[in-house]
Short mmCIF file of C-alpha atoms and ligand atoms in Angstrom, two decimals:
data_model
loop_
_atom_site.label_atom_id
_atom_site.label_comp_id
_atom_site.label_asym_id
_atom_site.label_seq_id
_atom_site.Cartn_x
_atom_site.Cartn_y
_atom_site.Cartn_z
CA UNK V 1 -14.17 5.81 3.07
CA UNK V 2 -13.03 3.73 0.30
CA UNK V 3 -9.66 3.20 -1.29
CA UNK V 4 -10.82 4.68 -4.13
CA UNK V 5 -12.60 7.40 -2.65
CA UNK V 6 -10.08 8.63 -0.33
CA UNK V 7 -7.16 8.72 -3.10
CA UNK V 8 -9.40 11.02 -5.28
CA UNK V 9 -10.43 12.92 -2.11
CA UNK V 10 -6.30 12.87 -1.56
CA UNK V 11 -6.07 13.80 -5.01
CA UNK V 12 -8.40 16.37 -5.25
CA UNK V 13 -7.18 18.18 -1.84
CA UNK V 14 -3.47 18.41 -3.45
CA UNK V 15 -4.78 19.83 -6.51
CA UNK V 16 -6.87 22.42 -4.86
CA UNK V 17 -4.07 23.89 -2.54
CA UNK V 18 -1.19 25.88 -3.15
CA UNK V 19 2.39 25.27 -1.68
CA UNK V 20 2.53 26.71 1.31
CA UNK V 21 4.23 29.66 1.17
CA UNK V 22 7.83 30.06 1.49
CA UNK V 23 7.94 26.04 2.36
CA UNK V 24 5.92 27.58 5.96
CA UNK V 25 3.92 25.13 7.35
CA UNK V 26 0.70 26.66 7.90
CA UNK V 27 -1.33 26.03 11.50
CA UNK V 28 -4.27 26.77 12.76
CA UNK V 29 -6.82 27.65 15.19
CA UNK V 30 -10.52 27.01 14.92
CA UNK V 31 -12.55 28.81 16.74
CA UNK V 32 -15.69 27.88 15.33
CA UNK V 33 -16.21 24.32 15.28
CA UNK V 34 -19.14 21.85 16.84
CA UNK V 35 -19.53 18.86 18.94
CA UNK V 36 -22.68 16.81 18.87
CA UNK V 37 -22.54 14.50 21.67
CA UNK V 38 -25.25 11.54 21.48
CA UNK V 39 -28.07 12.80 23.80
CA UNK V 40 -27.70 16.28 22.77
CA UNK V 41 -28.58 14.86 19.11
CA UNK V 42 -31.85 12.19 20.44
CA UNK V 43 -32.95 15.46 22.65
CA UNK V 44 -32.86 17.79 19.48
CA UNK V 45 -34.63 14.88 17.46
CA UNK V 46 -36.92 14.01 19.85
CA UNK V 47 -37.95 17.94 20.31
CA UNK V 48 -38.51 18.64 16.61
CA UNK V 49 -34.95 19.61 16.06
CA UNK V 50 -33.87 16.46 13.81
CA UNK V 51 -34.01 18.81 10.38
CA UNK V 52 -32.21 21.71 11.94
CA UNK V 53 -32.82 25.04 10.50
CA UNK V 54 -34.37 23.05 6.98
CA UNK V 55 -31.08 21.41 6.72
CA UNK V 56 -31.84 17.35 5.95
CA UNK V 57 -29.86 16.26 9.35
CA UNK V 58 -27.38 16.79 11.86
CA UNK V 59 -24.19 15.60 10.98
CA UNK V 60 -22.39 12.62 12.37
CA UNK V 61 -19.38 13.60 14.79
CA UNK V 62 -17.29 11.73 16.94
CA UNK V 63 -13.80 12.83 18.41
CA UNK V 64 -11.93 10.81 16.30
CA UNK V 65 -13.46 12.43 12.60
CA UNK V 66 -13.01 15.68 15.02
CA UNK V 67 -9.18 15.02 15.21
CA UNK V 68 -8.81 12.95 12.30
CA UNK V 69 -10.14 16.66 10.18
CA UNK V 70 -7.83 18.23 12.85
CA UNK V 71 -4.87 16.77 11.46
CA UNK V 72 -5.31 17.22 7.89
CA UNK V 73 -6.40 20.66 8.09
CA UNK V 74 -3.30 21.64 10.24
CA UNK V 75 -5.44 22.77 12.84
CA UNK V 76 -3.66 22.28 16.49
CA UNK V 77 -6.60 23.86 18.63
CA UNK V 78 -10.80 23.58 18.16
CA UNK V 79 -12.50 25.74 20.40
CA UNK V 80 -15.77 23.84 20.16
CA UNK V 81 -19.63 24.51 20.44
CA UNK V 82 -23.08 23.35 20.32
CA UNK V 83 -24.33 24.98 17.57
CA UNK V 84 -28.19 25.93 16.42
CA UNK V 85 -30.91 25.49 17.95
CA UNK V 86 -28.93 25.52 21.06
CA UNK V 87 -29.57 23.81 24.09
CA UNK V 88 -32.87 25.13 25.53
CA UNK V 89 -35.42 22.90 23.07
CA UNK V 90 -38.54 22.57 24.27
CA UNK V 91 -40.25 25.86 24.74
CA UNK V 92 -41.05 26.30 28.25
CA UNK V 93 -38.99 23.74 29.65
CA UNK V 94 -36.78 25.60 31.92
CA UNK V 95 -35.49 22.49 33.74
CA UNK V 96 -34.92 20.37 30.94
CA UNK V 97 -33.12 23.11 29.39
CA UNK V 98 -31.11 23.84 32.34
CA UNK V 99 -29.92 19.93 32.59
CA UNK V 100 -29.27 19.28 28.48
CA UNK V 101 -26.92 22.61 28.63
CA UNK V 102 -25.41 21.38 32.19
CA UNK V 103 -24.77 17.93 30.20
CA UNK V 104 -23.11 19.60 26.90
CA UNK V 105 -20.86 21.54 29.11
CA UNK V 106 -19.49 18.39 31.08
CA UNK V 107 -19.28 16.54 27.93
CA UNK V 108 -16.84 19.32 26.44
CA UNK V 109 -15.20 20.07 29.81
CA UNK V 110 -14.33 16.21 29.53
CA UNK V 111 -12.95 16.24 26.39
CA UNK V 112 -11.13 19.49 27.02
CA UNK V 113 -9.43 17.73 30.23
CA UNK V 114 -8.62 14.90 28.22
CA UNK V 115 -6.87 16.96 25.21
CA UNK V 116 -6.07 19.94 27.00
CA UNK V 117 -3.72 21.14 23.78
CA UNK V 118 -6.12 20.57 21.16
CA UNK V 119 -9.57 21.51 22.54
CA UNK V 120 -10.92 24.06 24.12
CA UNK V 121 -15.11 25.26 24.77
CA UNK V 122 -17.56 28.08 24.51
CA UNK V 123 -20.02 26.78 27.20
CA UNK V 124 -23.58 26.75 26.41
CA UNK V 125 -26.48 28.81 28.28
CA UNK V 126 -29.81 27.89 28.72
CA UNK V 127 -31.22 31.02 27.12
CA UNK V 128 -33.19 33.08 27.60
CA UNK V 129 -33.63 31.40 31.37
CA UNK V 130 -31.46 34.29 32.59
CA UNK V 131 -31.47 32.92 35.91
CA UNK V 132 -30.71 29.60 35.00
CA UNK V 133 -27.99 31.16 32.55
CA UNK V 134 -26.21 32.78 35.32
CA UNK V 135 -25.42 29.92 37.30
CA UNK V 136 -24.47 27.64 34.39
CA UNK V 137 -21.91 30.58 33.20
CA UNK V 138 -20.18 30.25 36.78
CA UNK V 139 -20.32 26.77 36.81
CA UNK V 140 -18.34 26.27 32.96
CA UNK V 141 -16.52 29.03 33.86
CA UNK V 142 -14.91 28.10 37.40
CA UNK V 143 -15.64 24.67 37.17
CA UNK V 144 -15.47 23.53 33.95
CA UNK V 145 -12.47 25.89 32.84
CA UNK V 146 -14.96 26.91 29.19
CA UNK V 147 -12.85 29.39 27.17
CA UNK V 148 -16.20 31.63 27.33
CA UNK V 149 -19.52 31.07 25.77
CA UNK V 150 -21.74 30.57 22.74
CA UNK V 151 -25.17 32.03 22.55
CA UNK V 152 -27.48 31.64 19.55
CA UNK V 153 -28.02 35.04 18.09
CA UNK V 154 -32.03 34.79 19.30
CA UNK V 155 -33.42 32.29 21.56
CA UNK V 156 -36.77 32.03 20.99
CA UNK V 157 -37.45 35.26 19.84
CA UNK V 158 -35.50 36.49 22.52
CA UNK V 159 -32.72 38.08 20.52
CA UNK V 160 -29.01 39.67 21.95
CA UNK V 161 -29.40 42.96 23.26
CA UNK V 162 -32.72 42.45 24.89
CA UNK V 163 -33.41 44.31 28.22
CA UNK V 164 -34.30 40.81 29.45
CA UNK V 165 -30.49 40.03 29.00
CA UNK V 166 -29.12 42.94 31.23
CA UNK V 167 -28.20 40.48 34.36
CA UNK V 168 -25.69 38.32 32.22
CA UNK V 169 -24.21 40.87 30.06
CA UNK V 170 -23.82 42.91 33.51
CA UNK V 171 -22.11 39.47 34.95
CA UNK V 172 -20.32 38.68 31.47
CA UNK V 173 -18.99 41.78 31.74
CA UNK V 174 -17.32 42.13 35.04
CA UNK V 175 -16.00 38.88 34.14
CA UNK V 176 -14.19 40.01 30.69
CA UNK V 177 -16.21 37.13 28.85
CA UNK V 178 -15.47 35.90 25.67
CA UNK V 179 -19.42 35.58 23.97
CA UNK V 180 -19.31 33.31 20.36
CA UNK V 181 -22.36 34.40 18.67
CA UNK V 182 -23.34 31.61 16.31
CA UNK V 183 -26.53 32.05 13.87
CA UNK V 184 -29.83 30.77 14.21
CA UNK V 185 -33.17 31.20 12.55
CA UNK V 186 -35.23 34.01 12.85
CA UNK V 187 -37.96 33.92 15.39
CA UNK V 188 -40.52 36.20 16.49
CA UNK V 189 -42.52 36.17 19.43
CA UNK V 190 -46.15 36.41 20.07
CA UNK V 191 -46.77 36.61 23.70
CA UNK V 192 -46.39 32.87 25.19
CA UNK V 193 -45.83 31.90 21.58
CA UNK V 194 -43.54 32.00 18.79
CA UNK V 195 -43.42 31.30 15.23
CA UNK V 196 -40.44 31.13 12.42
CA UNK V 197 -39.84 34.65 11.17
CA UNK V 198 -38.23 33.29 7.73
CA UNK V 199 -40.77 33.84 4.70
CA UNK V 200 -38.61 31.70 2.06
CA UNK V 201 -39.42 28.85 4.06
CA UNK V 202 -38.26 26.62 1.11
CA UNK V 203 -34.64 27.13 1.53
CA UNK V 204 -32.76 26.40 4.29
CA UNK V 205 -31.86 28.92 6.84
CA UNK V 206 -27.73 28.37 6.70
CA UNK V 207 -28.35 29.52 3.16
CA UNK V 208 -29.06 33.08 4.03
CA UNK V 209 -31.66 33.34 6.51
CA UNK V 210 -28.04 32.76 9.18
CA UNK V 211 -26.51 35.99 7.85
CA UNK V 212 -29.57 38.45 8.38
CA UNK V 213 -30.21 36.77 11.94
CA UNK V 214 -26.76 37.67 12.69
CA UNK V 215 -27.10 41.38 11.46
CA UNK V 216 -29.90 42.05 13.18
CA UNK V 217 -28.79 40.34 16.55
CA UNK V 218 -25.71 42.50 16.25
CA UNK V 219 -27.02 45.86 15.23
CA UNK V 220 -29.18 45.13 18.65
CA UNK V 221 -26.68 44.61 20.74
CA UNK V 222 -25.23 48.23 19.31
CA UNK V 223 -28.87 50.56 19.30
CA UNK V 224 -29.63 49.01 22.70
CA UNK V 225 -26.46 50.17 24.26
CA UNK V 226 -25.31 46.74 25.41
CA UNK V 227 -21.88 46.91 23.46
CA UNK V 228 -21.08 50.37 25.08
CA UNK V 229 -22.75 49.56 28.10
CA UNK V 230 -20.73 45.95 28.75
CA UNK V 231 -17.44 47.21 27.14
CA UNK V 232 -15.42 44.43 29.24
CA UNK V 233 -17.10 41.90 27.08
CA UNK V 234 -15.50 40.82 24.06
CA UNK V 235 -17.60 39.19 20.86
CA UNK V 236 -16.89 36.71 18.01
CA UNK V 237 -19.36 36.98 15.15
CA UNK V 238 -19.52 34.24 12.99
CA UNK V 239 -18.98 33.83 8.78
CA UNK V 240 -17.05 37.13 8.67
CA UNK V 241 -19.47 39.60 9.73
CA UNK V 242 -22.82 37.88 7.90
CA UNK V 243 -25.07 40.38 6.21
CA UNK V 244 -23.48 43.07 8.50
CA UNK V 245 -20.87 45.16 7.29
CA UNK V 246 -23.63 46.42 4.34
CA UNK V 247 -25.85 47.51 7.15
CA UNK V 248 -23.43 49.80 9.33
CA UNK V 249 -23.79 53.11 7.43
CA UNK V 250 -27.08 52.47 7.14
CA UNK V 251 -28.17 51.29 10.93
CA UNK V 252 -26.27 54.22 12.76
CA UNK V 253 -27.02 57.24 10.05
CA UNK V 254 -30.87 56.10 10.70
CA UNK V 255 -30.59 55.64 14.24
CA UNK V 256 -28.45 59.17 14.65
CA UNK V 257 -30.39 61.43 12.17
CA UNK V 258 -33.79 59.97 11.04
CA UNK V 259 -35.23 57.70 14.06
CA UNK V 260 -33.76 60.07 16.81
CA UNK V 261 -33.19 57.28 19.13
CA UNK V 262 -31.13 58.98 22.34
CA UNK V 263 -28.01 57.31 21.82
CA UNK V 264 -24.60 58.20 20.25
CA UNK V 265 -23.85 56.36 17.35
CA UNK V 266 -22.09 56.30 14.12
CA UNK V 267 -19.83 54.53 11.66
CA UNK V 268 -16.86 55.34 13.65
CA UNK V 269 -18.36 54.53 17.04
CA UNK V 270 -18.73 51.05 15.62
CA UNK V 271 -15.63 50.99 13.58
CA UNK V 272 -13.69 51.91 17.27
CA UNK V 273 -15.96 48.99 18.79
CA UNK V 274 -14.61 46.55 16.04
CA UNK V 275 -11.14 47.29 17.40
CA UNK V 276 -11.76 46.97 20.77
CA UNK V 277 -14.61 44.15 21.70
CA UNK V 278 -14.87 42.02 18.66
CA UNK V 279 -13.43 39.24 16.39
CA UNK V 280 -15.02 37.90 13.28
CA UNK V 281 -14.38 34.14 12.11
CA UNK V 282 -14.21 33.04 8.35
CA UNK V 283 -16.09 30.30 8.56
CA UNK V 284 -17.66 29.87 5.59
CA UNK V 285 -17.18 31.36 1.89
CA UNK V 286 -15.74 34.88 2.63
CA UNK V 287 -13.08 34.05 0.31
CA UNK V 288 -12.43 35.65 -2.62
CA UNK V 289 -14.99 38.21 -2.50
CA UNK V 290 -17.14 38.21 1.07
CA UNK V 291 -14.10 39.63 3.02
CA UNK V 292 -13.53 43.12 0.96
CA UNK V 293 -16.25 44.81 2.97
CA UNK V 294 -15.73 43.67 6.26
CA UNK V 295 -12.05 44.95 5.69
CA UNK V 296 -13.55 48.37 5.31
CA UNK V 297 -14.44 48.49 8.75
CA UNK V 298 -11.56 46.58 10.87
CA UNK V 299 -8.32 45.77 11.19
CA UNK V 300 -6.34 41.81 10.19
CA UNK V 301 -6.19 41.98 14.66
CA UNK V 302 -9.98 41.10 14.72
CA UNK V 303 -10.08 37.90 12.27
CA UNK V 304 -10.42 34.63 13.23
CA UNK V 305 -9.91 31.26 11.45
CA UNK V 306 -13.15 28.87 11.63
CA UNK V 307 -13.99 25.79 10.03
CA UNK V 308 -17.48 25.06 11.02
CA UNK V 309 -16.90 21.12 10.89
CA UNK V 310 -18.37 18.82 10.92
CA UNK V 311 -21.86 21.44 9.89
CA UNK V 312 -19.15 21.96 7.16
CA UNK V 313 -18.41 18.21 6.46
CA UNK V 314 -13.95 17.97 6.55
CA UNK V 315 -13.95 17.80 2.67
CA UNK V 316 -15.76 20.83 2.62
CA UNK V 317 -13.88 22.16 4.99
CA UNK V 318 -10.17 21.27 3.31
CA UNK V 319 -11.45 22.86 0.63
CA UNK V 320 -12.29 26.07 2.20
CA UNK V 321 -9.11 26.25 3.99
CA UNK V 322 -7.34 26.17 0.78
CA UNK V 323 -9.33 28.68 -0.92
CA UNK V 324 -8.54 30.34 1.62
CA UNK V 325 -4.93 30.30 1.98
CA UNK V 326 -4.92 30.68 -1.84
CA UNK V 327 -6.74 34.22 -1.96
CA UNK V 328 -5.52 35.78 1.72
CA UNK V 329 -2.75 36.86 0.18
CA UNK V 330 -4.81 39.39 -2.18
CA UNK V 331 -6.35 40.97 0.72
CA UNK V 332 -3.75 40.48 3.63
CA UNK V 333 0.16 40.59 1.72
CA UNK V 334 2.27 40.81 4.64
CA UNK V 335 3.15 36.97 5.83
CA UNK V 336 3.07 37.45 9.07
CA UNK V 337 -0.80 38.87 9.08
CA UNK V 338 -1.40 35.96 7.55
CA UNK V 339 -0.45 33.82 10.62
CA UNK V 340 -1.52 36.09 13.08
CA UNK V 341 -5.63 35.57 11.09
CA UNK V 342 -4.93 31.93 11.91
CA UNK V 343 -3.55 31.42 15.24
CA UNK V 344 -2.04 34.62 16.79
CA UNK V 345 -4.96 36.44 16.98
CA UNK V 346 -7.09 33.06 18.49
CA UNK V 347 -3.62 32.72 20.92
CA UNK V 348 -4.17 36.05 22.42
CA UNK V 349 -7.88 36.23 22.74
CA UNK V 350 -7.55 32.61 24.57
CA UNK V 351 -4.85 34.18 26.66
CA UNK V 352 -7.07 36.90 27.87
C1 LIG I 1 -0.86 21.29 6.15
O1 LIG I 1 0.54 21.48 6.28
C2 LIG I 1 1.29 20.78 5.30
C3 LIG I 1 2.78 20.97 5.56
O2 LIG I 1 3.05 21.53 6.77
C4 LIG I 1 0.95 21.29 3.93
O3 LIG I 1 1.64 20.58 2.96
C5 LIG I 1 -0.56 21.16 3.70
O4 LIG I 1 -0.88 21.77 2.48
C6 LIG I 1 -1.34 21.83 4.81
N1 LIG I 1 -2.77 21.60 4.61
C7 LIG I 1 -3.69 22.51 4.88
C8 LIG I 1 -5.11 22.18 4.56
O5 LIG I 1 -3.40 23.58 5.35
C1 LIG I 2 -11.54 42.59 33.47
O1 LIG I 2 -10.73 43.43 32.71
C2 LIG I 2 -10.40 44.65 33.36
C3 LIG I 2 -9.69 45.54 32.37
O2 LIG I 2 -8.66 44.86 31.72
C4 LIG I 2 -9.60 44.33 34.60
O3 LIG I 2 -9.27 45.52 35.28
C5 LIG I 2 -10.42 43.41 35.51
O4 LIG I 2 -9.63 43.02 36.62
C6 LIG I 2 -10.88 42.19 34.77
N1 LIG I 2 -11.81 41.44 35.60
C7 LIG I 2 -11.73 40.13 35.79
C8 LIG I 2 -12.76 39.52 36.69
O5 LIG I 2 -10.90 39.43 35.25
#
């Protein structure tokens, strides 16, 4: 960055934020943030994956930028991830799949070994190899000491909550795993086959397509049982929520009184879920306005501060954080909240 450049970027950053309240300096945990070591970006590129999801690249990352944004968002801890498409590229590759995702999760065991206080993982799985997923989830886990996992919300078509799934939500669960759910586009599947499931096919799928995907992978995992079911394992949904919190009324009054599906659910079955199995990050823009209706359905306990860098390049991010910090105080008064949304809460889950 130039001289130039960087004092305007200085410039702009000091201008956007307000002091920090009551002279408090503010820290934070990120719990949603991405790695992209090199063969993990020629394997994506070389399987199709260099335009991710319609965005124009993936974004350059190394663990210097990844401290270097560390530092001047006030962030001491990154619990980082390999985000969308995952690690299981080429369709029908099993063992390719199985050795990329067995390379991502040395490569942030590594770095987590070398700055134990600043990084942490969610491991990736091959999915939906469930067998191949199994042994990879002992082998970050007892091995590789991952803070829990990451699974796309679909692989393949495949999506969470899936009977296909049952074996590692059945293991994830007697093992109290932490599961990040991170977005991914839509997919359906057509026997051996599968094709895009996003009609607007001229925007990219961040822009919107990211928040149905994670609505629908979540309202799965409720109608199919696997959140009552698996109750020991705890979830973090990305971007507060995504198109969710509009759909809860709507999911369990249909499933309870019009579809007749044979399964107890409503609004407060979920709500009592919330508070007991899941977190939701703010990555993203769920500042000023996003946030009101996920409020309506849990409690300041279940957020989750995430920056999405470097998907969310550290300008972007800066900026974010400070809209952030400027507007929490609308929705969250009491000071200590505020602290607990960006590192108590991520302490205590990371405790667990
Ligand atoms: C980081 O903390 C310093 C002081 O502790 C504060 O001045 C600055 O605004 C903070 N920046 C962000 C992005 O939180
Ligand atoms: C999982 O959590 C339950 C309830 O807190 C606890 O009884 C059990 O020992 C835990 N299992 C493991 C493997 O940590």
């Amino acid at each position: 960055m130039g001289i130039a450049r960087l004092v305007s970027f200085t410039l702009w950053i000091a201008l956007l934020g307000k002091p920090v309240k009551g002279g408090k300096s503010i820290e934070r945990i990120d719990v949603h943030s991405h790695f992209v070591p090199p063969f993990w970006r020629e394997a994506s590129v070389s399987a199709g994956y260099g335009k991710p999801d319609g965005m124009p690249a993936i974004p350059e990352w190394s663990l210097e930028t990844h401290l270097d944004f560390m530092k001047q968002a006030n962030i001491t801890k990154s619990i980082i991830s390999i985000t969308s498409p995952g690690t299981y590229l080429i369709q029908g590759n099993t063992l390719a799949a199985r050795r990329l995702t067995r390379k991502t999760n040395e490569f942030a065991a590594d770095i987590k070994r070398k700055h134990p206080k600043e990084f942490g993982f969610w491991a990736s799985l091959p999915l939906p190899d469930v067998q191949g997923s199994l042994v990879e989830l002992a082998y970050a886990l007892d091995h590789l000491k991952a803070d829990g996992v990451t699974v796309m919300t679909n692989a393949h078509g495949v999506y969470l909550g899936d009977e296909s799934l049952d074996p590692l939500f059945r293991e994830l669960n007697r093992r109290n795993v932490t599961v990040f759910i991170h977005p991914t586009s839509p997919c359906v599947r057509q026997g051996h086959s599968e094709r895009t499931a996003a009609p607007l096919t001229q925007y990219p799928n961040p822009m919107f397509e990211f928040f149905v995907d994670t609505a629908r992978a979540v309202i799965n995992l409720f109608l199919s049982e696997t959140v009552a079911r698996f109750s020991g394992v705890t979830y973090i949904v990305p971007h507060a929520g995504g198109a969710l919190p509009p759909t809860i009324e709507r999911f369990t009054s249909f499933a309870s009184s019009i579809s007749g599906l044979p399964l107890e659910i409503n609004s407060n079955i979920v709500k009592e879920a919330f508070s007991n199995q899941f977190y939701f990050d703010l990555a993203g823009f769920p500042f000023p306005d996003q946030i009101h209706g996920l409020l309506r359905y849990i409690g300041v306990s279940r957020l989750l501060y995430g920056s999405d860098f470097p998907y969310t390049p550290a300008g972007g991010a800066l900026g974010l954080a400070r809209t952030l910090d400027a507007n929490i105080g609308e929705v969250v008064p009491d000071p200590n909240d505020q602290s607990s949304i960006l590192t108590g809460n991520a302490q205590q889950l990371l405790a667990k």
